[in-house]
Coordinates of C-alpha atoms in Angstrom, one line a residue:
M278 CA 0.1 0.1 0.0
N279 CA 1.6 3.3 -0.9
R280 CA 1.3 6.6 1.1
R281 CA -1.6 8.0 -0.6
D282 CA -3.7 4.8 -0.9
F283 CA -6.1 3.7 1.9
L284 CA -7.4 0.2 1.8
L285 CA -9.9 0.0 4.6
A286 CA -12.9 2.1 5.4
L287 CA -13.8 3.7 8.6
A288 CA -15.3 1.9 11.5
A289 CA -18.7 2.9 12.6
T290 CA -17.8 3.8 16.2
A291 CA -15.9 6.7 17.6
L292 CA -12.8 6.7 19.8
T293 CA -13.0 9.8 22.1
P294 CA -9.7 11.0 23.7
A295 CA -9.6 11.0 27.4
A296 CA -10.8 13.9 29.6
G297 CA -8.1 16.6 30.1
W298 CA -6.2 18.4 32.7
T299 CA -5.9 22.1 33.2
A300 CA -3.1 23.9 35.0
P301 CA -2.1 25.1 37.5
S302 CA -2.0 21.9 39.6
A303 CA 0.6 19.3 38.9
M304 CA -0.4 16.3 36.9
R305 CA 0.7 12.7 37.0
L306 CA 1.1 11.1 33.5
K307 CA 1.5 7.4 33.6
A308 CA 2.6 5.4 30.5
E309 CA 0.8 2.1 30.8
P310 CA -0.9 -0.7 28.8
V311 CA -4.5 0.2 27.7
T312 CA -7.2 -1.1 25.5
A313 CA -8.9 0.8 22.8
R314 CA -12.0 0.1 20.6
L315 CA -10.8 1.0 17.2
L316 CA -13.0 -1.5 15.3
P317 CA -16.7 -1.5 15.5
A318 CA -18.4 -3.0 18.5
G319 CA -18.3 -6.7 18.5
Q320 CA -15.1 -7.0 16.6
G321 CA -12.8 -6.9 19.6
V322 CA -10.6 -4.3 21.3
T323 CA -7.0 -3.5 20.5
R324 CA -4.2 -3.9 23.1
M325 CA -2.1 -0.7 23.0
L326 CA 0.0 1.7 25.1
G327 CA -1.4 5.0 26.4
F328 CA -1.3 7.5 29.2
N329 CA -3.6 7.5 32.2
G330 CA -5.6 4.7 30.9
S331 CA -6.3 5.9 27.3
T332 CA -4.9 6.5 23.9
P333 CA -4.7 9.4 23.0
G334 CA -3.7 10.5 26.4
P335 CA -5.4 13.2 28.4
E336 CA -5.5 16.5 26.7
I337 CA -3.4 19.0 28.6
R338 CA -4.8 22.5 28.3
V339 CA -3.1 25.7 29.8
R340 CA -3.3 29.4 29.2
Q341 CA -0.5 31.2 27.3
G342 CA 2.1 32.3 29.8
G343 CA 1.1 29.5 32.2
R344 CA 3.3 26.7 33.5
V345 CA 3.0 23.0 33.1
A346 CA 4.2 20.6 35.8
V347 CA 4.0 16.9 35.0
I348 CA 5.3 13.8 37.0
F349 CA 5.9 11.3 34.3
E350 CA 5.5 7.7 35.6
N351 CA 6.8 4.9 33.4
G352 CA 4.4 2.1 34.0
I353 CA 5.5 0.0 30.9
D354 CA 8.1 -2.7 30.7
R355 CA 10.7 -0.8 28.7
D356 CA 12.4 2.6 28.9
S357 CA 10.5 5.7 27.8
A358 CA 10.4 9.6 28.0
V359 CA 8.0 12.4 27.0
H360 CA 8.8 15.0 24.3
W361 CA 6.6 18.1 24.2
H362 CA 6.4 18.8 20.6
G363 CA 6.6 22.3 19.2
I364 CA 7.1 24.0 22.7
H365 CA 9.9 26.6 22.9
I366 CA 10.9 24.7 26.1
D367 CA 13.9 24.7 28.5
N368 CA 16.3 22.3 27.0
P369 CA 16.5 19.8 29.9
M370 CA 12.7 19.3 29.6
D371 CA 12.7 18.5 25.9
G372 CA 12.5 14.7 26.6
V373 CA 15.2 13.3 24.3
P374 CA 17.0 10.4 25.8
G375 CA 20.7 10.6 25.0
L376 CA 20.7 14.2 24.3
T377 CA 18.6 16.1 27.0
Q378 CA 18.0 13.5 29.7
A379 CA 18.4 9.8 30.5
A380 CA 15.7 7.5 29.5
V381 CA 13.2 6.7 32.3
K382 CA 13.4 3.2 33.5
P383 CA 10.3 1.0 34.2
G384 CA 8.8 1.9 37.4
E385 CA 10.8 5.2 37.8
T386 CA 9.5 8.8 37.3
F387 CA 10.7 12.1 35.8
D388 CA 9.5 15.5 36.7
Y389 CA 8.8 17.9 33.8
A390 CA 8.0 21.6 34.3
F391 CA 8.1 24.4 31.8
D392 CA 6.5 27.6 30.7
M393 CA 4.1 28.1 27.7
P394 CA 5.4 31.2 25.9
Y395 CA 3.2 30.8 22.8
A396 CA -0.3 29.9 22.3
G397 CA -1.3 27.2 19.9
T398 CA -1.9 23.5 19.2
Y399 CA 0.9 21.1 20.3
W400 CA 1.2 17.6 21.4
Y401 CA 3.3 15.2 23.5
H402 CA 4.6 11.8 22.7
S403 CA 7.2 9.2 23.6
H404 CA 10.7 9.9 22.3
E405 CA 12.2 6.6 23.3
R406 CA 11.8 4.0 20.6
S407 CA 9.4 6.5 19.3
W408 CA 8.9 4.4 16.1
E409 CA 7.3 1.8 18.2
Q410 CA 5.9 3.5 21.3
V411 CA 4.1 6.3 19.4
A412 CA 2.7 3.6 16.9
M413 CA 1.4 1.8 20.1
G414 CA -0.4 4.9 21.4
L415 CA 1.9 6.9 23.6
Y416 CA 0.8 10.4 22.7
G417 CA -1.7 13.1 23.5
P418 CA -2.8 16.7 22.8
L419 CA -1.3 19.8 24.4
I420 CA -3.3 22.9 24.0
V421 CA -2.2 26.5 24.9
E422 CA -5.1 28.9 24.8
E423 CA -4.6 32.5 23.8
R424 CA -4.8 35.2 26.4
D425 CA -7.5 36.7 24.3
P426 CA -8.9 33.7 22.4
P427 CA -11.2 34.0 19.3
R428 CA -15.0 33.8 19.9
V429 CA -16.2 30.2 19.1
D430 CA -18.9 28.0 20.4
H431 CA -16.6 25.0 20.7
D432 CA -12.9 24.4 20.7
I433 CA -12.4 20.8 19.4
T434 CA -9.3 18.8 19.0
V435 CA -9.1 16.2 16.3
V436 CA -6.3 13.6 16.3
F437 CA -5.5 11.7 13.1
D438 CA -3.7 8.3 13.1
D439 CA -3.4 5.0 11.4
W440 CA -2.7 1.5 12.8
R441 CA -1.4 -1.8 11.3
L442 CA -4.0 -4.2 12.5
T443 CA -4.6 -7.9 12.2
R444 CA -8.1 -9.2 11.3
S445 CA -8.9 -9.5 15.0
G446 CA -8.0 -5.9 15.6
Q447 CA -4.6 -6.4 17.3
L448 CA -1.6 -4.3 16.5
R449 CA 0.8 -6.3 14.2
A450 CA 4.0 -6.8 16.1
N451 CA 6.4 -6.3 13.1
F452 CA 7.8 -3.1 14.5
G453 CA 11.2 -2.1 13.2
N454 CA 11.3 -4.3 10.2
R455 CA 13.7 -3.4 7.6
H456 CA 11.2 -2.8 4.8
D457 CA 9.4 -0.1 6.9
F458 CA 12.6 1.4 7.8
S459 CA 14.0 1.7 4.2
H460 CA 10.7 2.8 2.6
D461 CA 7.7 4.8 3.7
G462 CA 7.8 3.8 7.5
R463 CA 5.1 2.0 9.3
L464 CA 2.0 2.8 7.3
G465 CA -1.2 1.4 8.8
N466 CA -4.1 -0.5 7.1
F467 CA -6.7 1.4 9.2
A468 CA -7.1 5.0 9.9
R469 CA -9.3 7.2 12.1
A470 CA -10.0 10.8 12.9
L471 CA -10.6 11.1 16.8
P472 CA -12.5 14.3 17.7
S473 CA -12.8 15.3 21.4
R474 CA -16.4 16.2 20.9
E475 CA -19.2 14.1 19.3
A476 CA -21.9 16.8 18.4
V477 CA -22.3 20.4 17.6
R478 CA -25.3 22.5 16.5
R479 CA -26.0 23.8 13.0
G480 CA -24.9 27.5 13.1
D481 CA -22.1 27.0 15.7
R482 CA -18.8 28.5 15.0
V483 CA -16.1 25.8 15.9
R484 CA -12.3 25.8 16.2
L485 CA -10.9 22.6 15.0
R486 CA -7.3 21.7 16.3
L487 CA -6.1 19.0 13.9
I488 CA -3.0 16.9 14.9
N489 CA -1.4 14.1 12.9
A490 CA -0.1 11.7 15.4
A491 CA 0.8 9.0 12.8
T492 CA 4.4 7.7 12.6
A493 CA 4.5 7.8 8.9
R494 CA 1.1 8.6 7.1
I495 CA 0.7 11.9 5.3
F496 CA -2.9 12.7 5.5
Q497 CA -4.6 14.6 2.7
V498 CA -7.8 15.7 4.5
E499 CA -10.9 17.5 3.2
I500 CA -13.4 18.8 5.8
G501 CA -17.1 18.9 4.8
G502 CA -20.2 20.3 6.5
G503 CA -19.0 23.9 7.1
A504 CA -17.2 26.9 5.5
G505 CA -14.3 28.7 7.2
K506 CA -10.7 29.6 7.3
I507 CA -7.2 28.1 8.1
V508 CA -5.9 30.2 11.0
A509 CA -2.7 28.5 12.2
H510 CA -0.2 25.9 11.3
D511 CA 2.1 24.1 13.9
G512 CA 0.5 26.3 16.6
M513 CA 1.5 29.5 15.0
P514 CA -1.2 32.0 13.6
L515 CA -1.3 33.1 9.9
A516 CA -1.2 36.8 9.4
D517 CA -4.0 36.4 6.9
P518 CA -6.2 33.4 7.4
E519 CA -6.5 31.2 4.3
P520 CA -9.5 29.6 2.6
L521 CA -10.4 26.3 3.8
G522 CA -9.7 23.7 1.1
E523 CA -7.7 20.4 1.0
L524 CA -5.3 20.2 3.8
E525 CA -2.0 18.2 3.9
L526 CA -0.7 17.2 7.3
A527 CA 2.6 15.3 7.4
P528 CA 3.5 13.4 10.6
A529 CA 3.7 15.7 13.7
Q530 CA 2.1 18.7 11.8
R531 CA -0.9 20.6 13.1
T532 CA -3.4 23.0 11.5
D533 CA -6.1 25.1 13.2
V534 CA -9.3 25.8 11.4
I535 CA -12.2 28.0 12.4
L536 CA -15.5 27.4 10.6
D537 CA -19.3 27.7 10.7
V538 CA -21.3 24.5 10.9
A539 CA -23.9 23.9 8.2
A540 CA -24.2 20.2 8.4
T541 CA -22.5 17.1 9.9
L542 CA -18.8 17.8 9.9
T543 CA -16.9 15.1 8.1
F544 CA -13.2 14.3 7.7
A545 CA -12.3 12.6 4.5
F546 CA -9.0 11.2 3.6
L547 CA -8.3 11.9 -0.1
T548 CA -6.8 9.0 -2.0
R549 CA -6.1 8.1 -5.5
R550 CA -9.2 5.9 -5.6
R551 CA -11.9 7.9 -3.7
P552 CA -12.3 9.8 -0.4
Y553 CA -12.7 7.6 2.7
E554 CA -14.5 9.1 5.7
L555 CA -12.1 9.1 8.7
G556 CA -14.6 10.4 11.2
K557 CA -17.4 12.9 11.7
I558 CA -19.0 15.3 14.3
A559 CA -22.7 15.0 14.3
V560 CA -25.1 17.9 14.3
Q561 CA -27.8 18.1 17.0
G562 CA -30.0 21.1 17.2
V563 CA -29.7 24.6 15.8
N564 CA -27.8 27.5 17.3
P565 CA -30.3 30.3 17.8
A566 CA -27.8 33.1 17.7
P567 CA -24.9 32.2 15.4
I568 CA -21.7 34.3 15.4
D569 CA -21.8 36.3 12.2
A570 CA -18.6 38.3 12.6
P571 CA -15.8 37.7 9.9
I572 CA -13.2 35.2 11.0
A573 CA -10.3 37.2 12.1
P574 CA -6.6 36.3 12.4
L575 CA -5.5 35.0 15.8
P576 CA -3.5 37.3 18.1
P577 CA 0.1 37.5 16.5
P578 CA 2.9 36.0 18.6
R579 CA 6.0 37.9 19.4
V580 CA 8.6 35.9 17.6
P581 CA 12.3 36.7 16.9
A582 CA 13.0 38.5 13.6
P583 CA 15.5 36.8 11.3
D584 CA 18.6 38.6 10.1
R585 CA 18.7 37.5 6.5
K586 CA 21.8 39.6 5.7
K587 CA 23.9 37.8 8.4
A588 CA 22.2 34.4 8.1
R589 CA 24.5 31.5 8.0
R590 CA 23.9 29.5 4.8
L591 CA 23.7 25.7 5.4
T592 CA 22.5 22.6 3.5
L593 CA 21.0 19.6 5.2
A594 CA 20.9 16.8 2.6
M595 CA 18.6 13.9 3.3
Q596 CA 20.1 10.6 1.9
G597 CA 19.5 6.9 1.7
G598 CA 16.6 4.6 1.8
A599 CA 15.3 2.3 -1.0
M600 CA 16.2 3.6 -4.3
G601 CA 18.1 6.3 -2.7
G602 CA 21.6 5.6 -3.8
R603 CA 24.8 5.3 -1.6
H604 CA 25.8 7.8 1.1
G605 CA 28.6 8.0 3.6
G606 CA 26.5 7.1 6.7
K607 CA 26.4 3.7 8.4
D608 CA 22.7 3.1 8.5
L609 CA 19.9 3.3 6.0
W610 CA 19.4 7.0 6.1
A611 CA 21.6 10.0 6.6
F612 CA 22.0 13.7 6.8
N613 CA 25.0 15.0 5.1
D614 CA 26.7 11.6 4.9
H615 CA 26.3 10.8 8.5
S616 CA 23.7 8.4 10.1
G617 CA 22.5 8.9 13.7
L618 CA 23.6 11.4 16.2
P619 CA 27.2 12.6 15.8
D620 CA 29.4 13.2 18.9
A621 CA 29.8 16.8 18.1
P622 CA 26.8 19.0 17.0
W623 CA 26.2 19.4 13.3
Q624 CA 26.4 23.2 13.9
R625 CA 26.9 25.5 16.9
F626 CA 25.0 28.8 17.1
E627 CA 25.4 31.9 19.1
R628 CA 22.2 32.6 20.8
G629 CA 20.0 34.7 18.4
E630 CA 21.9 33.7 15.3
T631 CA 20.0 33.2 12.1
A632 CA 20.5 30.3 9.7
L633 CA 19.2 29.9 6.2
I634 CA 19.0 26.0 5.8
T635 CA 18.4 24.5 2.4
M636 CA 16.8 21.1 3.2
R637 CA 17.5 19.0 0.2
N638 CA 15.7 15.8 -0.3
D639 CA 18.0 13.3 -2.4
T640 CA 15.8 10.4 -1.6
A641 CA 12.7 8.6 -3.2
F642 CA 10.4 9.4 -0.3
P643 CA 9.0 12.5 1.4
H644 CA 10.4 13.6 4.8
G645 CA 8.8 15.8 7.5
I646 CA 11.8 17.5 9.1
H647 CA 11.4 18.8 12.7
I648 CA 13.7 21.1 14.6
H649 CA 13.1 20.8 18.4
G650 CA 12.7 23.9 20.5
H651 CA 12.3 26.3 17.6
H652 CA 10.0 27.3 14.8
F653 CA 11.2 28.5 11.4
H654 CA 10.0 30.4 8.4
E655 CA 9.4 28.3 5.2
L656 CA 10.6 30.3 2.3
G657 CA 8.7 30.5 -1.1
E658 CA 10.5 30.1 -4.3
D659 CA 10.9 33.8 -4.6
G660 CA 12.5 33.9 -1.1
A661 CA 9.4 35.4 0.5
L662 CA 8.6 34.4 4.2
G663 CA 6.0 31.7 4.3
H664 CA 4.4 29.7 7.1
Y665 CA 6.1 29.6 10.5
R666 CA 6.5 26.0 11.4
D667 CA 8.3 23.5 13.5
T668 CA 7.9 20.6 11.0
T669 CA 8.2 21.0 7.2
L670 CA 7.5 18.5 4.5
V671 CA 10.1 18.1 1.7
D672 CA 8.9 16.0 -1.3
P673 CA 11.2 13.5 -3.0
R674 CA 14.1 15.1 -5.1
R675 CA 12.9 18.5 -4.0
R676 CA 14.3 21.1 -1.7
R677 CA 12.9 23.7 0.7
D678 CA 14.7 26.7 2.3
V679 CA 13.8 27.6 5.8
L680 CA 15.0 30.5 7.9
C681 CA 15.4 29.9 11.6
V682 CA 16.5 32.1 14.5
F683 CA 18.3 29.8 17.0
D684 CA 17.5 31.7 20.1
N685 CA 16.9 28.9 22.6
P686 CA 20.0 27.7 24.4
G687 CA 20.8 24.1 24.6
K688 CA 21.2 20.8 22.5
W689 CA 18.4 20.4 20.0
L690 CA 17.5 17.5 17.9
I691 CA 16.8 17.8 14.2
H692 CA 15.1 14.7 12.6
C693 CA 12.7 13.2 10.1
H694 CA 9.3 12.6 11.8
T695 CA 8.7 9.5 9.7
L696 CA 9.8 7.8 12.9
A697 CA 11.3 4.7 11.2
H698 CA 13.6 7.1 9.3
Q699 CA 14.8 8.7 12.3
A700 CA 15.5 5.4 14.0
S701 CA 17.6 4.2 11.1
G702 CA 19.8 7.2 10.8
M703 CA 18.0 10.5 9.8
K704 CA 18.8 12.6 12.8
T705 CA 21.4 15.1 13.9
W706 CA 21.7 17.9 16.5
V707 CA 22.7 21.4 17.0
E708 CA 23.9 23.5 20.1
V709 CA 22.8 26.9 20.8
V710 CA 25.2 28.8 23.2

């Protein structure tokens, strides 16, 4: 099955994420075995991993400028850790074993505490054997509300994922096989959209926070049942909201949409064959006083301005994989002829230094490249500043220029978020001093 093909239709039942937690009190977040009903009732449940009894784990919701305090308890039988994806976080809290912390042993705990400087849609997930633990369900939403949030009737999180299931609904235990690692990654044969709310009213204005939690699947998504605007990518607002059309979400990417409900909201996965419904939010009743104001931009964040004239020019070449040719690394994939984390950083930056990085994909597969602890500007072909993201998708045999201000001190991972690619060589790190 190739990346854009989807062979199984949606099950009839919904899987609802667990109830959330709101600051300021500390939270205990326990990784543990769970069961989830992915298939229709009567077709069995799926043994997985999750947090606090569910997958996705509990939604963590905090106001911008607030502080998150989490006691992570490892209740599974293997090492683990939690990465807080997209957060401009203090480096020791980033959750990357071998770079920012030691892995948390079974039965042990680790205390995470960090501030939330930017509003937006983020998520958390395991970063130890993530190609396996995220695929098994160790992830959850992390929502940072604006100090002055937009007026909507409902704020709804929608998580997209896919799973490789047996006929009885169990996860196939072929994690880490060489074919997945050298090709598209672990693509599932069953996919869902998991909304945090089951019903809305006709005429409601809703904010949809879309999160791609899959380890490899690129979701081409079309939302039906309403009209609206795209207002943010990867947690960062768009200066000018864009018309709502077909959405592309690479692994780890997020998109925020504000729309007015006209009918049942549907989430369709667009494939070469035909659209498949991933999930829906039902309509029950009518809003007697719908919001009629235009959809406005979200409050703009105060982000560092890049210095293009003094920017350090760099190339990050993606190499390897099936049909990818030889490279100088010692694993299936490489950045710049090196596989895995080097002993010394790929680059060392003075705090506040700007880099213009050409991300060049010399392989036969797409890669979503994530820079920890930072966001960056995607640049258009004319050099104009584009979306401000933490994960960018680079298509095969193509390149993308990004402009990043490295203003967050510490050691930061850069990797492909097709997690099988990361596991087999496509990662490096930088240091900001």
